[in-house]
Amino acid sequence: MRVYVPLTLPALAEAHRTGELGSGPLVAYAVTPGLREWYVSEDIEELEYAALGRAALASLRLLAADPDAVRRRVVVAVDVSDGAVSVGPGRGPEAPALGEVTVTVAVPLAKAASVHVDAEDAEPDVAAAADALEAADGGDDDAQSVVDGADDHELLWFATQEIPNLIGHA
């Protein structure tokens, strides 16, 4: 199963240093039954893109919690066995954590398929979105618009061999 692990650039640097995304359990995002139901699609590429988007939002939440991190969302795509992933109760189509799964095993960085990171020019919008996240969660429509503005920036695709160049900017 392909899962999308939300990170920050400092967390990616740590994963590169240790060779592991984490020892488990890890929060990730995947094409779950709830995600399929919510997006009403059978196109796997479209559904995986939706899971990637959910992971990008989770990365934004990590940035909001780490004011020193470079303001770029980071998502690592990795393939794990189906048995290493669980979808907990309360993660149905109405849950705020749509597509959220728990990876219960250690995930070596070597198993990563790709890394997705914001371009440098996204930093001002991502920073504003991270700052507005709490207010948006509280129902502020203007703040939600700012958070949604981060989605105007597509995450760029990078091969795992490019991680040293990415974290050089962390």
JSON list of N, CA and C in Angstrom, two decimals, residues 30-74:
[
{"chain": "A", "resi": 30, "resn": "ALA", "atom": "N", "xyz": [-3.53, 7.61, 3.17]},
{"chain": "A", "resi": 30, "resn": "ALA", "atom": "CA", "xyz": [-3.61, 6.62, 2.10]},
{"chain": "A", "resi": 30, "resn": "ALA", "atom": "C", "xyz": [-5.01, 6.61, 1.52]},
{"chain": "A", "resi": 31, "resn": "VAL", "atom": "N", "xyz": [-5.17, 5.83, 0.46]},
{"chain": "A", "resi": 31, "resn": "VAL", "atom": "CA", "xyz": [-6.48, 5.65, -0.13]},
{"chain": "A", "resi": 31, "resn": "VAL", "atom": "C", "xyz": [-7.22, 4.63, 0.74]},
{"chain": "A", "resi": 32, "resn": "THR", "atom": "N", "xyz": [-8.06, 5.15, 1.61]},
{"chain": "A", "resi": 32, "resn": "THR", "atom": "CA", "xyz": [-8.85, 4.32, 2.52]},
{"chain": "A", "resi": 32, "resn": "THR", "atom": "C", "xyz": [-10.29, 4.21, 1.99]},
{"chain": "A", "resi": 33, "resn": "PRO", "atom": "N", "xyz": [-11.07, 3.28, 2.52]},
{"chain": "A", "resi": 33, "resn": "PRO", "atom": "CA", "xyz": [-12.49, 3.22, 2.11]},
{"chain": "A", "resi": 33, "resn": "PRO", "atom": "C", "xyz": [-13.20, 4.55, 2.33]},
{"chain": "A", "resi": 34, "resn": "GLY", "atom": "N", "xyz": [-12.91, 5.21, 3.43]},
{"chain": "A", "resi": 34, "resn": "GLY", "atom": "CA", "xyz": [-13.53, 6.51, 3.69]},
{"chain": "A", "resi": 34, "resn": "GLY", "atom": "C", "xyz": [-13.16, 7.55, 2.66]},
{"chain": "A", "resi": 35, "resn": "LEU", "atom": "N", "xyz": [-11.90, 7.57, 2.25]},
{"chain": "A", "resi": 35, "resn": "LEU", "atom": "CA", "xyz": [-11.44, 8.52, 1.23]},
{"chain": "A", "resi": 35, "resn": "LEU", "atom": "C", "xyz": [-12.13, 8.22, -0.10]},
{"chain": "A", "resi": 36, "resn": "ARG", "atom": "N", "xyz": [-12.22, 6.94, -0.45]},
{"chain": "A", "resi": 36, "resn": "ARG", "atom": "CA", "xyz": [-12.91, 6.55, -1.69]},
{"chain": "A", "resi": 36, "resn": "ARG", "atom": "C", "xyz": [-14.37, 7.02, -1.66]},
{"chain": "A", "resi": 37, "resn": "GLU", "atom": "N", "xyz": [-15.02, 6.82, -0.53]},
{"chain": "A", "resi": 37, "resn": "GLU", "atom": "CA", "xyz": [-16.43, 7.19, -0.41]},
{"chain": "A", "resi": 37, "resn": "GLU", "atom": "C", "xyz": [-16.60, 8.71, -0.49]},
{"chain": "A", "resi": 38, "resn": "TRP", "atom": "N", "xyz": [-15.72, 9.44, 0.17]},
{"chain": "A", "resi": 38, "resn": "TRP", "atom": "CA", "xyz": [-15.81, 10.90, 0.20]},
{"chain": "A", "resi": 38, "resn": "TRP", "atom": "C", "xyz": [-15.61, 11.49, -1.20]},
{"chain": "A", "resi": 39, "resn": "TYR", "atom": "N", "xyz": [-14.58, 10.98, -1.93]},
{"chain": "A", "resi": 39, "resn": "TYR", "atom": "CA", "xyz": [-14.26, 11.54, -3.24]},
{"chain": "A", "resi": 39, "resn": "TYR", "atom": "C", "xyz": [-15.06, 10.91, -4.38]},
{"chain": "A", "resi": 40, "resn": "VAL", "atom": "N", "xyz": [-15.82, 9.88, -4.08]},
{"chain": "A", "resi": 40, "resn": "VAL", "atom": "CA", "xyz": [-16.68, 9.21, -5.06]},
{"chain": "A", "resi": 40, "resn": "VAL", "atom": "C", "xyz": [-15.94, 9.02, -6.39]},
{"chain": "A", "resi": 41, "resn": "SER", "atom": "N", "xyz": [-14.80, 8.35, -6.30]},
{"chain": "A", "resi": 41, "resn": "SER", "atom": "CA", "xyz": [-13.99, 8.13, -7.49]},
{"chain": "A", "resi": 41, "resn": "SER", "atom": "C", "xyz": [-13.39, 6.73, -7.44]},
{"chain": "A", "resi": 42, "resn": "GLU", "atom": "N", "xyz": [-13.21, 6.16, -8.60]},
{"chain": "A", "resi": 42, "resn": "GLU", "atom": "CA", "xyz": [-12.51, 4.88, -8.70]},
{"chain": "A", "resi": 42, "resn": "GLU", "atom": "C", "xyz": [-11.16, 5.07, -9.38]},
{"chain": "A", "resi": 43, "resn": "ASP", "atom": "N", "xyz": [-10.83, 6.30, -9.76]},
{"chain": "A", "resi": 43, "resn": "ASP", "atom": "CA", "xyz": [-9.55, 6.59, -10.40]},
{"chain": "A", "resi": 43, "resn": "ASP", "atom": "C", "xyz": [-8.47, 6.62, -9.33]},
{"chain": "A", "resi": 44, "resn": "ILE", "atom": "N", "xyz": [-7.59, 5.61, -9.34]},
{"chain": "A", "resi": 44, "resn": "ILE", "atom": "CA", "xyz": [-6.60, 5.48, -8.27]},
{"chain": "A", "resi": 44, "resn": "ILE", "atom": "C", "xyz": [-5.63, 6.66, -8.24]},
{"chain": "A", "resi": 45, "resn": "GLU", "atom": "N", "xyz": [-5.29, 7.20, -9.40]},
{"chain": "A", "resi": 45, "resn": "GLU", "atom": "CA", "xyz": [-4.39, 8.36, -9.41]},
{"chain": "A", "resi": 45, "resn": "GLU", "atom": "C", "xyz": [-5.04, 9.57, -8.75]},
{"chain": "A", "resi": 46, "resn": "GLU", "atom": "N", "xyz": [-6.31, 9.76, -9.02]},
{"chain": "A", "resi": 46, "resn": "GLU", "atom": "CA", "xyz": [-7.05, 10.87, -8.42]},
{"chain": "A", "resi": 46, "resn": "GLU", "atom": "C", "xyz": [-7.14, 10.68, -6.90]},
{"chain": "A", "resi": 47, "resn": "LEU", "atom": "N", "xyz": [-7.39, 9.45, -6.47]},
{"chain": "A", "resi": 47, "resn": "LEU", "atom": "CA", "xyz": [-7.49, 9.16, -5.05]},
{"chain": "A", "resi": 47, "resn": "LEU", "atom": "C", "xyz": [-6.14, 9.31, -4.34]},
{"chain": "A", "resi": 48, "resn": "GLU", "atom": "N", "xyz": [-5.07, 8.87, -4.99]},
{"chain": "A", "resi": 48, "resn": "GLU", "atom": "CA", "xyz": [-3.75, 9.04, -4.39]},
{"chain": "A", "resi": 48, "resn": "GLU", "atom": "C", "xyz": [-3.38, 10.52, -4.30]},
{"chain": "A", "resi": 49, "resn": "TYR", "atom": "N", "xyz": [-3.79, 11.30, -5.29]},
{"chain": "A", "resi": 49, "resn": "TYR", "atom": "CA", "xyz": [-3.55, 12.74, -5.24]},
{"chain": "A", "resi": 49, "resn": "TYR", "atom": "C", "xyz": [-4.31, 13.35, -4.05]},
{"chain": "A", "resi": 50, "resn": "ALA", "atom": "N", "xyz": [-5.53, 12.86, -3.81]},
{"chain": "A", "resi": 50, "resn": "ALA", "atom": "CA", "xyz": [-6.31, 13.34, -2.65]},
{"chain": "A", "resi": 50, "resn": "ALA", "atom": "C", "xyz": [-5.61, 12.96, -1.35]},
{"chain": "A", "resi": 51, "resn": "ALA", "atom": "N", "xyz": [-5.06, 11.75, -1.26]},
{"chain": "A", "resi": 51, "resn": "ALA", "atom": "CA", "xyz": [-4.33, 11.33, -0.05]},
{"chain": "A", "resi": 51, "resn": "ALA", "atom": "C", "xyz": [-3.08, 12.19, 0.13]},
{"chain": "A", "resi": 52, "resn": "LEU", "atom": "N", "xyz": [-2.40, 12.49, -0.95]},
{"chain": "A", "resi": 52, "resn": "LEU", "atom": "CA", "xyz": [-1.22, 13.37, -0.90]},
{"chain": "A", "resi": 52, "resn": "LEU", "atom": "C", "xyz": [-1.63, 14.75, -0.38]},
{"chain": "A", "resi": 53, "resn": "GLY", "atom": "N", "xyz": [-2.76, 15.25, -0.83]},
{"chain": "A", "resi": 53, "resn": "GLY", "atom": "CA", "xyz": [-3.25, 16.55, -0.37]},
{"chain": "A", "resi": 53, "resn": "GLY", "atom": "C", "xyz": [-3.57, 16.54, 1.12]},
{"chain": "A", "resi": 54, "resn": "ARG", "atom": "N", "xyz": [-4.14, 15.45, 1.61]},
{"chain": "A", "resi": 54, "resn": "ARG", "atom": "CA", "xyz": [-4.42, 15.33, 3.04]},
{"chain": "A", "resi": 54, "resn": "ARG", "atom": "C", "xyz": [-3.11, 15.33, 3.83]},
{"chain": "A", "resi": 55, "resn": "ALA", "atom": "N", "xyz": [-2.09, 14.64, 3.31]},
{"chain": "A", "resi": 55, "resn": "ALA", "atom": "CA", "xyz": [-0.79, 14.62, 3.97]},
{"chain": "A", "resi": 55, "resn": "ALA", "atom": "C", "xyz": [-0.14, 16.00, 3.94]},
{"chain": "A", "resi": 56, "resn": "ALA", "atom": "N", "xyz": [-0.35, 16.75, 2.86]},
{"chain": "A", "resi": 56, "resn": "ALA", "atom": "CA", "xyz": [0.19, 18.11, 2.77]},
{"chain": "A", "resi": 56, "resn": "ALA", "atom": "C", "xyz": [-0.43, 19.00, 3.85]},
{"chain": "A", "resi": 57, "resn": "LEU", "atom": "N", "xyz": [-1.73, 18.83, 4.10]},
{"chain": "A", "resi": 57, "resn": "LEU", "atom": "CA", "xyz": [-2.38, 19.58, 5.17]},
{"chain": "A", "resi": 57, "resn": "LEU", "atom": "C", "xyz": [-1.81, 19.18, 6.53]},
{"chain": "A", "resi": 58, "resn": "ALA", "atom": "N", "xyz": [-1.55, 17.91, 6.71]},
{"chain": "A", "resi": 58, "resn": "ALA", "atom": "CA", "xyz": [-0.94, 17.45, 7.97]},
{"chain": "A", "resi": 58, "resn": "ALA", "atom": "C", "xyz": [0.47, 18.02, 8.12]},
{"chain": "A", "resi": 59, "resn": "SER", "atom": "N", "xyz": [1.20, 18.14, 7.02]},
{"chain": "A", "resi": 59, "resn": "SER", "atom": "CA", "xyz": [2.53, 18.76, 7.06]},
{"chain": "A", "resi": 59, "resn": "SER", "atom": "C", "xyz": [2.40, 20.23, 7.46]},
{"chain": "A", "resi": 60, "resn": "LEU", "atom": "N", "xyz": [1.37, 20.90, 6.96]},
{"chain": "A", "resi": 60, "resn": "LEU", "atom": "CA", "xyz": [1.13, 22.29, 7.35]},
{"chain": "A", "resi": 60, "resn": "LEU", "atom": "C", "xyz": [0.90, 22.39, 8.86]},
{"chain": "A", "resi": 61, "resn": "ARG", "atom": "N", "xyz": [0.19, 21.42, 9.43]},
{"chain": "A", "resi": 61, "resn": "ARG", "atom": "CA", "xyz": [-0.03, 21.40, 10.88]},
{"chain": "A", "resi": 61, "resn": "ARG", "atom": "C", "xyz": [1.29, 21.20, 11.63]},
{"chain": "A", "resi": 62, "resn": "LEU", "atom": "N", "xyz": [2.17, 20.39, 11.08]},
{"chain": "A", "resi": 62, "resn": "LEU", "atom": "CA", "xyz": [3.49, 20.21, 11.69]},
{"chain": "A", "resi": 62, "resn": "LEU", "atom": "C", "xyz": [4.27, 21.52, 11.65]},
{"chain": "A", "resi": 63, "resn": "LEU", "atom": "N", "xyz": [4.16, 22.24, 10.54]},
{"chain": "A", "resi": 63, "resn": "LEU", "atom": "CA", "xyz": [4.83, 23.54, 10.43]},
{"chain": "A", "resi": 63, "resn": "LEU", "atom": "C", "xyz": [4.27, 24.54, 11.44]},
{"chain": "A", "resi": 64, "resn": "ALA", "atom": "N", "xyz": [2.96, 24.52, 11.64]},
{"chain": "A", "resi": 64, "resn": "ALA", "atom": "CA", "xyz": [2.34, 25.44, 12.61]},
{"chain": "A", "resi": 64, "resn": "ALA", "atom": "C", "xyz": [2.88, 25.17, 14.01]},
{"chain": "A", "resi": 65, "resn": "ALA", "atom": "N", "xyz": [3.23, 23.93, 14.28]},
{"chain": "A", "resi": 65, "resn": "ALA", "atom": "CA", "xyz": [3.74, 23.55, 15.61]},
{"chain": "A", "resi": 65, "resn": "ALA", "atom": "C", "xyz": [5.24, 23.78, 15.74]},
{"chain": "A", "resi": 66, "resn": "ASP", "atom": "N", "xyz": [5.93, 24.06, 14.64]},
{"chain": "A", "resi": 66, "resn": "ASP", "atom": "CA", "xyz": [7.38, 24.25, 14.65]},
{"chain": "A", "resi": 66, "resn": "ASP", "atom": "C", "xyz": [7.73, 25.56, 13.97]},
{"chain": "A", "resi": 67, "resn": "PRO", "atom": "N", "xyz": [7.71, 26.68, 14.71]},
{"chain": "A", "resi": 67, "resn": "PRO", "atom": "CA", "xyz": [7.92, 27.99, 14.08]},
{"chain": "A", "resi": 67, "resn": "PRO", "atom": "C", "xyz": [9.32, 28.17, 13.48]},
{"chain": "A", "resi": 68, "resn": "ASP", "atom": "N", "xyz": [10.27, 27.31, 13.84]},
{"chain": "A", "resi": 68, "resn": "ASP", "atom": "CA", "xyz": [11.62, 27.46, 13.30]},
{"chain": "A", "resi": 68, "resn": "ASP", "atom": "C", "xyz": [11.84, 26.72, 11.98]},
{"chain": "A", "resi": 69, "resn": "ALA", "atom": "N", "xyz": [10.89, 25.86, 11.60]},
{"chain": "A", "resi": 69, "resn": "ALA", "atom": "CA", "xyz": [11.05, 25.07, 10.37]},
{"chain": "A", "resi": 69, "resn": "ALA", "atom": "C", "xyz": [10.83, 25.95, 9.14]},
{"chain": "A", "resi": 70, "resn": "VAL", "atom": "N", "xyz": [11.59, 25.65, 8.09]},
{"chain": "A", "resi": 70, "resn": "VAL", "atom": "CA", "xyz": [11.40, 26.32, 6.81]},
{"chain": "A", "resi": 70, "resn": "VAL", "atom": "C", "xyz": [9.96, 26.09, 6.38]},
{"chain": "A", "resi": 71, "resn": "ARG", "atom": "N", "xyz": [9.32, 27.12, 5.90]},
{"chain": "A", "resi": 71, "resn": "ARG", "atom": "CA", "xyz": [7.90, 27.08, 5.57]},
{"chain": "A", "resi": 71, "resn": "ARG", "atom": "C", "xyz": [7.64, 26.41, 4.23]},
{"chain": "A", "resi": 72, "resn": "ARG", "atom": "N", "xyz": [7.92, 25.11, 4.19]},
{"chain": "A", "resi": 72, "resn": "ARG", "atom": "CA", "xyz": [7.62, 24.29, 3.02]},
{"chain": "A", "resi": 72, "resn": "ARG", "atom": "C", "xyz": [7.00, 22.99, 3.50]},
{"chain": "A", "resi": 73, "resn": "ARG", "atom": "N", "xyz": [5.89, 22.62, 2.91]},
{"chain": "A", "resi": 73, "resn": "ARG", "atom": "CA", "xyz": [5.28, 21.34, 3.25]},
{"chain": "A", "resi": 73, "resn": "ARG", "atom": "C", "xyz": [6.11, 20.22, 2.63]},
{"chain": "A", "resi": 74, "resn": "VAL", "atom": "N", "xyz": [6.21, 19.09, 3.34]},
{"chain": "A", "resi": 74, "resn": "VAL", "atom": "CA", "xyz": [6.98, 17.94, 2.88]},
{"chain": "A", "resi": 74, "resn": "VAL", "atom": "C", "xyz": [6.13, 16.69, 3.09]}
]
